[in-house]
Amino acid sequence: MPQQEDELIKYIEGTTRDGVPPTRSILKNFGSAVAQDEVSESWVTRFRHRHPDELITKWDTGIDRQRHLADNKRKYELYFNLLHSKMQEHGIDERNTYNMDEKGFFVGIAHRRKRIFSKAVYKSRERTAAIRDGNREWVTLLACVCASGEALPPALIYQGTSGVQSGWVDDLLAEQHQVFVSHSASGWSNNDLGLAWLQQVFERYTAAKARRQWRLLILDGHASHLTPDFLEYCEAKRIMVMVYPPHSTHSLQPLDVVLFSPLSKHYTEELTQRLQRTQGLSRITKRDFYSHFWPAWSSTMTHDLIVKSFQATGVWPMDADQVLQRFNNNPQQQDDELELGEQGDGDTWPQLRRIFDAAVADKAKVEAKRLSQGLHSLQVNNELLRLQNAELRAEINLIKKRLTKSTTLTTQEGDN
């Protein structure tokens, strides 16, 4: 029935907001629960085609489970309360508010992109993918941006054990480019490089503007950012360090939310153009990285986009609702709502329908139609809740069994 399908669409919207949009098989289970009868695979296809404006099929990109569990409004409220209260207490405005983070690059690997193939060649299976270099050598970027719209010079950490080689930076022009270059065995930052960045990049390029005012540096909880030497230096230089809550940078960090995605896109475009020019015959190495990185960096780190990144994450202007408003559209079900799904058995709702049909003589009246629609809506939601609760109970029982086995093993080991 159309009304039942409308309720199912609303339910799918809710599960999507919760981070668990249904697969085809799960949607089939939803439909069977609502219909109280097994629906076919073809029903799923027809259902999708009947609602092209409400439903779309996409490959999911995935979100880490820990990030999902950490995504709760109260945690974010506490973060913003602390952040904004400290900014007000120390008189910190956009000119002295910074976000720093790391981003890794595989030298020769671009992100997936849609391409236009010759249909004949593609169907013949002669060529179904584009050439890519595939060099997996690693370079880490240390990026830092200011809420007033400026980016500090980037710092690049190349993977290597024998120092920075001149060939890596042949394309670096001192009169045009401001960039810091170092190396590590892994290509990642470490405690020494984190402190060196703080002293040689952050302090050097922000102290004059701040004078003796406090500066705010917001970053994730990476170990190289939270060493005693790092924190002591910050305290001595009137730099207040703010650390994001665990698993929240995808929502709270300006660099993550707004800037790193277009940076990756621009870098991919540079690699793609290089491969197009050379027909894939010239290998991309660490010597080539900077010539592709710098145009991507320059295209991304614009004043307007940097300002937007701090606005979108509620940092500056100080507006927590920029982030918290998305929770307002996804209220958690209250205990009394969950209880509704526990009442009655599978025959309850058909019984209510028969009672309604017998009691209401003129079903064409507006009031009767509204009551009927309300009954349909409650029935659909109840069946979906029953299915959801049954699945949760099954998962809880499985966890209990595992915990019981674990406890038994521990007890036996203790007795021996």
Coordinates of C-alpha atoms in Angstrom, one line a residue:
M1 CA 0.0 0.0 0.0
P2 CA 1.2 3.5 -0.8
Q3 CA 1.0 4.7 2.8
Q4 CA 3.0 1.7 4.1
E5 CA 5.7 2.4 1.5
D6 CA 5.7 6.1 2.7
E7 CA 6.4 4.9 6.2
L8 CA 9.1 2.6 5.0
I9 CA 10.8 5.4 3.2
K10 CA 10.7 7.5 6.4
Y11 CA 12.3 4.5 8.3
I12 CA 15.0 4.2 5.7
E13 CA 15.7 7.9 6.1
G14 CA 16.2 7.4 9.8
T15 CA 18.5 4.4 9.4
T16 CA 20.5 6.4 6.8
R17 CA 20.9 9.3 9.3
D18 CA 22.1 6.7 11.9
G19 CA 24.8 5.6 9.5
V20 CA 23.4 2.2 8.6
P21 CA 21.5 2.6 5.3
P22 CA 20.0 -0.7 4.3
T23 CA 21.4 -3.1 1.7
R24 CA 19.1 -4.9 -0.7
S25 CA 18.7 -7.9 1.5
I26 CA 18.0 -5.7 4.6
L27 CA 15.4 -3.7 2.6
K28 CA 13.8 -7.0 1.6
N29 CA 13.6 -7.9 5.4
F30 CA 12.0 -4.5 6.0
G31 CA 9.4 -5.0 3.3
S32 CA 8.6 -8.5 4.6
A33 CA 8.1 -7.2 8.1
V34 CA 5.7 -4.5 6.9
A35 CA 3.8 -6.8 4.6
Q36 CA 3.8 -9.6 7.2
D37 CA 4.7 -11.9 4.3
E38 CA 7.9 -12.7 2.4
V39 CA 8.5 -10.3 -0.4
S40 CA 10.6 -11.1 -3.5
E41 CA 13.9 -9.7 -4.8
S42 CA 12.0 -8.2 -7.6
W43 CA 9.9 -6.3 -5.1
V44 CA 13.0 -4.5 -3.9
T45 CA 13.8 -3.4 -7.4
R46 CA 10.2 -2.2 -8.1
F47 CA 10.1 -0.4 -4.7
R48 CA 13.3 1.5 -5.6
H49 CA 11.9 2.4 -9.1
R50 CA 8.7 3.6 -7.6
H51 CA 10.5 6.1 -5.4
P52 CA 13.3 7.6 -7.5
D53 CA 13.0 11.0 -5.7
E54 CA 13.4 9.5 -2.2
L55 CA 15.9 6.6 -2.7
I56 CA 19.3 6.3 -4.4
T57 CA 21.7 3.4 -4.7
K58 CA 25.4 4.2 -4.1
W59 CA 28.5 2.4 -3.0
D60 CA 29.0 3.2 0.6
T61 CA 32.3 4.8 1.6
G62 CA 32.1 3.6 5.2
I63 CA 32.5 5.3 8.5
D64 CA 34.6 3.8 11.3
R65 CA 32.4 2.1 13.9
Q66 CA 34.2 3.9 16.7
R67 CA 33.5 7.2 15.0
H68 CA 29.8 6.3 14.8
L69 CA 29.6 5.4 18.5
A70 CA 31.5 8.6 19.4
D71 CA 29.1 10.7 17.4
N72 CA 26.8 11.9 20.1
K73 CA 25.4 15.4 20.7
R74 CA 26.4 15.6 24.4
K75 CA 30.1 14.9 23.7
Y76 CA 30.1 17.7 21.0
E77 CA 28.3 20.1 23.3
L78 CA 31.0 19.6 26.0
Y79 CA 33.7 20.2 23.4
F80 CA 32.2 23.4 22.2
N81 CA 31.5 24.7 25.7
L82 CA 35.1 24.2 26.6
L83 CA 36.5 25.5 23.3
H84 CA 34.4 28.7 23.3
S85 CA 34.7 29.4 27.0
K86 CA 38.5 29.2 26.8
M87 CA 38.6 31.4 23.7
Q88 CA 36.5 34.1 25.5
E89 CA 38.5 33.7 28.7
H90 CA 41.8 34.3 26.9
G91 CA 40.5 36.8 24.4
I92 CA 41.3 34.7 21.4
D93 CA 39.8 35.7 18.1
E94 CA 40.1 34.5 14.5
R95 CA 43.5 36.0 14.0
N96 CA 45.0 33.7 16.6
T97 CA 43.0 30.5 16.0
Y98 CA 44.7 27.7 14.2
N99 CA 44.1 24.1 13.2
M100 CA 46.9 21.7 12.4
D101 CA 46.8 18.1 11.1
E102 CA 48.7 15.6 9.0
K103 CA 47.7 14.1 5.7
G104 CA 49.5 11.3 3.9
F105 CA 50.1 10.9 0.1
F106 CA 51.0 7.9 -1.9
V107 CA 53.4 9.5 -4.5
G108 CA 51.9 7.8 -7.5
I109 CA 48.4 6.8 -6.6
A110 CA 45.4 8.9 -7.5
H111 CA 41.9 8.6 -6.2
R112 CA 39.3 6.8 -8.3
R113 CA 37.6 9.0 -10.9
K114 CA 34.9 8.5 -13.4
R115 CA 36.2 8.3 -17.0
I116 CA 34.7 8.2 -20.5
F117 CA 35.6 5.0 -22.2
S118 CA 35.2 3.9 -25.8
K119 CA 32.2 1.6 -25.5
A120 CA 33.5 -0.8 -28.1
V121 CA 36.9 -1.1 -26.4
Y122 CA 35.4 -1.4 -22.9
K123 CA 32.9 -4.1 -24.0
S124 CA 35.7 -6.0 -25.7
R125 CA 37.5 -6.1 -22.3
E126 CA 40.6 -4.8 -24.0
R127 CA 40.7 -1.9 -21.6
T128 CA 38.4 -1.5 -18.6
A129 CA 40.6 0.6 -16.4
A130 CA 42.9 3.6 -16.7
I131 CA 46.6 3.4 -16.3
R132 CA 47.9 4.5 -13.0
D133 CA 51.5 4.8 -11.8
G134 CA 51.0 2.9 -8.6
N135 CA 54.1 4.2 -6.7
R136 CA 53.3 3.6 -3.0
E137 CA 56.1 5.7 -1.6
W138 CA 54.8 7.8 1.2
V139 CA 55.0 11.6 1.9
T140 CA 53.3 13.2 4.9
L141 CA 52.0 16.8 4.9
L142 CA 51.9 18.8 8.1
A143 CA 49.3 21.5 7.3
C144 CA 48.1 24.4 9.5
V145 CA 45.5 27.0 8.7
C146 CA 44.2 30.1 10.6
A147 CA 40.6 31.1 11.0
S148 CA 41.3 34.5 9.5
G149 CA 42.0 32.8 6.2
E150 CA 45.7 32.1 6.0
A151 CA 47.7 28.9 5.6
L152 CA 51.1 28.4 7.2
P153 CA 53.8 27.1 4.9
P154 CA 53.4 23.3 4.4
A155 CA 55.9 20.9 5.9
L156 CA 56.6 17.7 3.9
I157 CA 58.1 14.6 5.5
Y158 CA 59.5 12.2 2.9
Q159 CA 60.1 8.5 3.5
G160 CA 63.8 7.9 3.7
T161 CA 66.7 6.9 6.0
S162 CA 69.6 8.9 4.7
G163 CA 68.5 12.5 4.9
V164 CA 66.7 14.8 2.5
Q165 CA 68.0 14.3 -1.1
S166 CA 68.4 17.3 -3.2
G167 CA 66.6 15.6 -6.1
W168 CA 63.4 15.5 -4.1
V169 CA 63.2 19.3 -4.1
D170 CA 64.7 20.3 -7.5
D171 CA 61.4 22.0 -8.3
L172 CA 61.3 24.0 -5.1
L173 CA 62.0 27.7 -6.0
A174 CA 63.0 29.7 -2.9
E175 CA 61.8 33.0 -4.3
Q176 CA 58.3 31.5 -5.0
H177 CA 57.7 28.7 -2.6
Q178 CA 57.6 28.6 1.2
V179 CA 57.8 25.0 2.3
F180 CA 59.7 23.0 4.9
V181 CA 61.1 19.5 4.1
S182 CA 62.3 16.7 6.3
H183 CA 62.4 12.9 6.3
S184 CA 61.7 9.9 8.5
A185 CA 62.1 6.1 8.0
S186 CA 58.3 5.7 7.8
G187 CA 57.4 8.9 6.0
W188 CA 55.2 9.8 9.0
S189 CA 55.7 12.4 11.7
N190 CA 57.3 11.6 15.0
N191 CA 58.0 13.3 18.4
D192 CA 61.1 15.1 17.1
L193 CA 59.5 16.3 13.9
G194 CA 56.4 17.4 15.7
L195 CA 58.4 19.6 18.0
A196 CA 60.6 20.9 15.1
W197 CA 57.4 21.9 13.3
L198 CA 56.1 23.7 16.4
Q199 CA 59.3 25.7 16.8
Q200 CA 60.4 26.3 13.2
V201 CA 57.0 26.7 11.5
F202 CA 54.2 27.5 13.9
E203 CA 56.1 29.8 16.2
R204 CA 58.0 31.5 13.4
Y205 CA 55.0 32.4 11.3
T206 CA 52.4 33.2 14.1
A207 CA 54.3 34.9 16.9
A208 CA 54.6 38.3 15.3
K209 CA 50.9 38.6 14.6
A210 CA 50.0 37.4 18.1
R211 CA 52.5 39.7 19.9
R212 CA 51.9 38.7 23.5
Q213 CA 48.3 37.5 23.0
W214 CA 47.3 33.9 23.5
R215 CA 47.2 31.6 20.4
L216 CA 44.9 28.6 20.1
L217 CA 46.2 25.5 18.3
I218 CA 43.5 22.8 17.8
L219 CA 44.8 19.4 16.8
D220 CA 44.0 15.7 17.1
G221 CA 45.5 13.4 19.8
H222 CA 48.4 12.1 17.8
A223 CA 51.3 11.1 20.1
S224 CA 53.8 13.5 18.4
H225 CA 51.5 16.4 19.3
L226 CA 51.2 15.7 23.0
T227 CA 54.8 15.1 24.2
P228 CA 56.0 16.9 27.4
D229 CA 58.4 18.9 25.3
F230 CA 55.7 19.9 22.9
L231 CA 53.3 21.0 25.6
E232 CA 55.9 22.8 27.7
Y233 CA 57.0 24.8 24.7
C234 CA 53.4 25.8 24.0
E235 CA 52.9 26.9 27.6
A236 CA 56.0 29.0 27.5
K237 CA 55.0 30.7 24.3
R238 CA 51.3 31.3 25.4
I239 CA 50.0 28.7 22.9
M240 CA 46.8 27.0 24.2
V241 CA 46.5 23.5 22.9
M242 CA 43.0 22.1 22.3
V243 CA 42.6 18.4 21.5
Y244 CA 39.6 17.0 19.6
P245 CA 37.5 14.3 21.3
P246 CA 38.4 10.8 20.0
H247 CA 37.0 9.8 16.6
S248 CA 35.5 13.3 15.9
T249 CA 37.8 15.0 13.5
H250 CA 35.5 14.1 10.6
S251 CA 32.9 16.4 12.1
L252 CA 35.0 19.0 14.0
Q253 CA 38.3 19.6 12.3
P254 CA 38.4 22.4 9.6
L255 CA 41.1 20.7 7.6
D256 CA 39.2 17.3 7.6
V257 CA 35.8 18.7 7.0
V258 CA 36.5 21.2 4.2
L259 CA 40.1 21.3 3.0
F260 CA 41.7 17.9 2.7
S261 CA 39.2 16.5 0.2
P262 CA 39.7 19.2 -2.5
L263 CA 43.4 19.0 -1.8
S264 CA 43.3 15.2 -2.7
K265 CA 41.2 16.0 -5.7
H266 CA 43.6 18.6 -7.0
Y267 CA 46.5 16.3 -6.5
T268 CA 44.7 13.5 -8.3
E269 CA 44.1 15.9 -11.2
E270 CA 47.8 16.8 -11.4
L271 CA 48.8 13.1 -11.5
T272 CA 46.1 12.3 -14.1
Q273 CA 47.3 15.1 -16.4
R274 CA 50.9 13.9 -16.0
L275 CA 49.9 10.3 -16.9
Q276 CA 47.9 11.7 -19.8
R277 CA 50.9 13.7 -21.1
T278 CA 53.3 10.8 -20.8
Q279 CA 50.9 8.1 -21.8
G280 CA 51.9 6.3 -18.6
L281 CA 55.4 5.7 -19.9
S282 CA 57.2 8.0 -17.3
R283 CA 57.2 6.7 -13.7
I284 CA 56.3 9.1 -10.9
T285 CA 58.8 9.2 -8.1
K286 CA 59.6 11.3 -5.0
R287 CA 61.5 13.6 -7.3
D288 CA 58.2 14.4 -9.0
F289 CA 56.0 14.7 -5.9
Y290 CA 56.6 18.4 -5.2
S291 CA 55.8 19.6 -8.7
H292 CA 52.4 18.0 -8.4
F293 CA 51.8 18.9 -4.8
W294 CA 52.4 22.6 -5.0
P295 CA 49.8 23.4 -7.6
A296 CA 47.3 21.3 -5.7
W297 CA 48.2 23.1 -2.4
S298 CA 47.9 26.6 -4.0
S299 CA 44.5 25.8 -5.6
T300 CA 43.1 24.5 -2.3
M301 CA 44.4 26.9 0.4
T302 CA 42.5 30.0 -0.6
H303 CA 41.4 32.6 1.8
D304 CA 37.7 32.0 1.3
L305 CA 37.9 28.2 1.6
I306 CA 40.0 28.4 4.8
V307 CA 37.5 30.8 6.4
K308 CA 34.7 28.5 5.3
S309 CA 36.3 25.5 7.0
F310 CA 36.3 27.3 10.4
Q311 CA 32.7 28.4 9.9
A312 CA 31.5 25.0 8.9
T313 CA 32.9 23.4 12.1
G314 CA 31.6 26.1 14.4
V315 CA 35.0 27.3 15.6
W316 CA 34.8 30.9 14.2
P317 CA 32.5 32.6 14.3
M318 CA 31.8 30.8 17.6
D319 CA 28.6 28.9 16.6
A320 CA 28.2 25.3 17.9
D321 CA 24.9 24.9 16.1
Q322 CA 26.8 24.6 12.8
V323 CA 27.6 21.1 14.0
L324 CA 25.0 20.4 16.6
Q325 CA 22.0 21.2 14.3
R326 CA 22.4 17.8 12.5
F327 CA 21.6 16.1 15.8
N328 CA 18.3 18.0 16.0
N329 CA 17.1 16.3 12.9
N330 CA 17.9 12.8 14.3
P331 CA 16.4 12.6 17.8
Q332 CA 17.1 9.3 19.6
Q333 CA 13.9 7.3 20.1
Q334 CA 12.7 7.6 23.7
D335 CA 12.1 4.6 25.9
D336 CA 8.4 4.9 25.7
E337 CA 8.6 4.8 21.9
L338 CA 10.8 1.7 22.0
E339 CA 8.2 0.1 24.3
L340 CA 5.6 0.3 21.5
G341 CA 7.5 -2.3 19.5
E342 CA 7.3 -4.7 22.4
Q343 CA 3.6 -4.8 22.7
G344 CA 1.4 -7.5 21.2
D345 CA 2.1 -10.3 18.8
G346 CA 1.9 -10.5 15.0
D347 CA -1.9 -10.8 15.1
T348 CA -2.5 -7.6 17.1
W349 CA -2.5 -5.1 14.2
P350 CA -4.8 -7.2 11.9
Q351 CA -7.2 -7.4 14.9
L352 CA -7.2 -3.7 15.3
R353 CA -7.9 -3.3 11.6
R354 CA -10.9 -5.6 11.8
I355 CA -12.2 -3.7 14.9
F356 CA -11.8 -0.4 13.0
D357 CA -13.6 -1.7 9.9
A358 CA -16.5 -3.0 12.0
A359 CA -16.8 0.2 14.2
V360 CA -16.6 2.8 11.4
A361 CA -19.6 2.6 9.1
D362 CA -18.8 5.5 6.7
K363 CA -15.1 5.1 5.9
A364 CA -15.3 7.9 3.3
K365 CA -15.5 10.6 6.0
V366 CA -12.4 12.7 6.5
E367 CA -12.1 11.8 10.2
A368 CA -12.3 8.1 9.3
K369 CA -9.6 8.4 6.6
R370 CA -7.3 10.2 9.0
L371 CA -7.8 7.5 11.6
S372 CA -7.2 4.8 9.1
Q373 CA -4.0 6.5 7.9
G374 CA -2.8 6.8 11.5
L375 CA -3.5 3.2 12.1
H376 CA -1.5 2.2 9.0
S377 CA 1.4 4.4 10.1
L378 CA 1.5 2.9 13.5
Q379 CA 1.2 -0.6 12.1
V380 CA 4.2 -0.1 9.8
N381 CA 6.4 1.5 12.4
N382 CA 5.5 -1.2 14.9
E383 CA 6.5 -4.0 12.6
L384 CA 9.8 -2.3 11.7
L385 CA 10.5 -1.8 15.4
R386 CA 9.7 -5.4 16.1
L387 CA 12.1 -6.5 13.4
Q388 CA 14.8 -4.1 14.7
N389 CA 14.3 -5.2 18.3
A390 CA 14.5 -8.9 17.3
E391 CA 17.8 -8.3 15.5
L392 CA 19.2 -6.4 18.5
R393 CA 18.1 -9.2 20.9
A394 CA 19.8 -11.8 18.7
E395 CA 23.0 -9.8 18.7
I396 CA 22.8 -9.2 22.5
N397 CA 22.3 -13.0 23.1
L398 CA 25.3 -13.7 20.9
I399 CA 27.4 -11.3 22.9
K400 CA 26.2 -12.9 26.2
K401 CA 27.2 -16.3 25.0
R402 CA 30.6 -15.1 24.0
L403 CA 31.0 -13.4 27.4
T404 CA 29.9 -16.6 29.2
K405 CA 32.5 -18.6 27.3
S406 CA 35.1 -16.1 28.1
T407 CA 34.3 -16.1 31.8
T408 CA 34.3 -19.9 32.0
L409 CA 37.7 -20.1 30.4
T410 CA 39.1 -17.5 32.9
T411 CA 37.6 -19.4 35.8
Q412 CA 39.1 -22.7 34.7
E413 CA 42.5 -21.2 34.3
G414 CA 42.3 -19.7 37.7
D415 CA 41.4 -23.0 39.3
N416 CA 44.4 -24.8 37.7

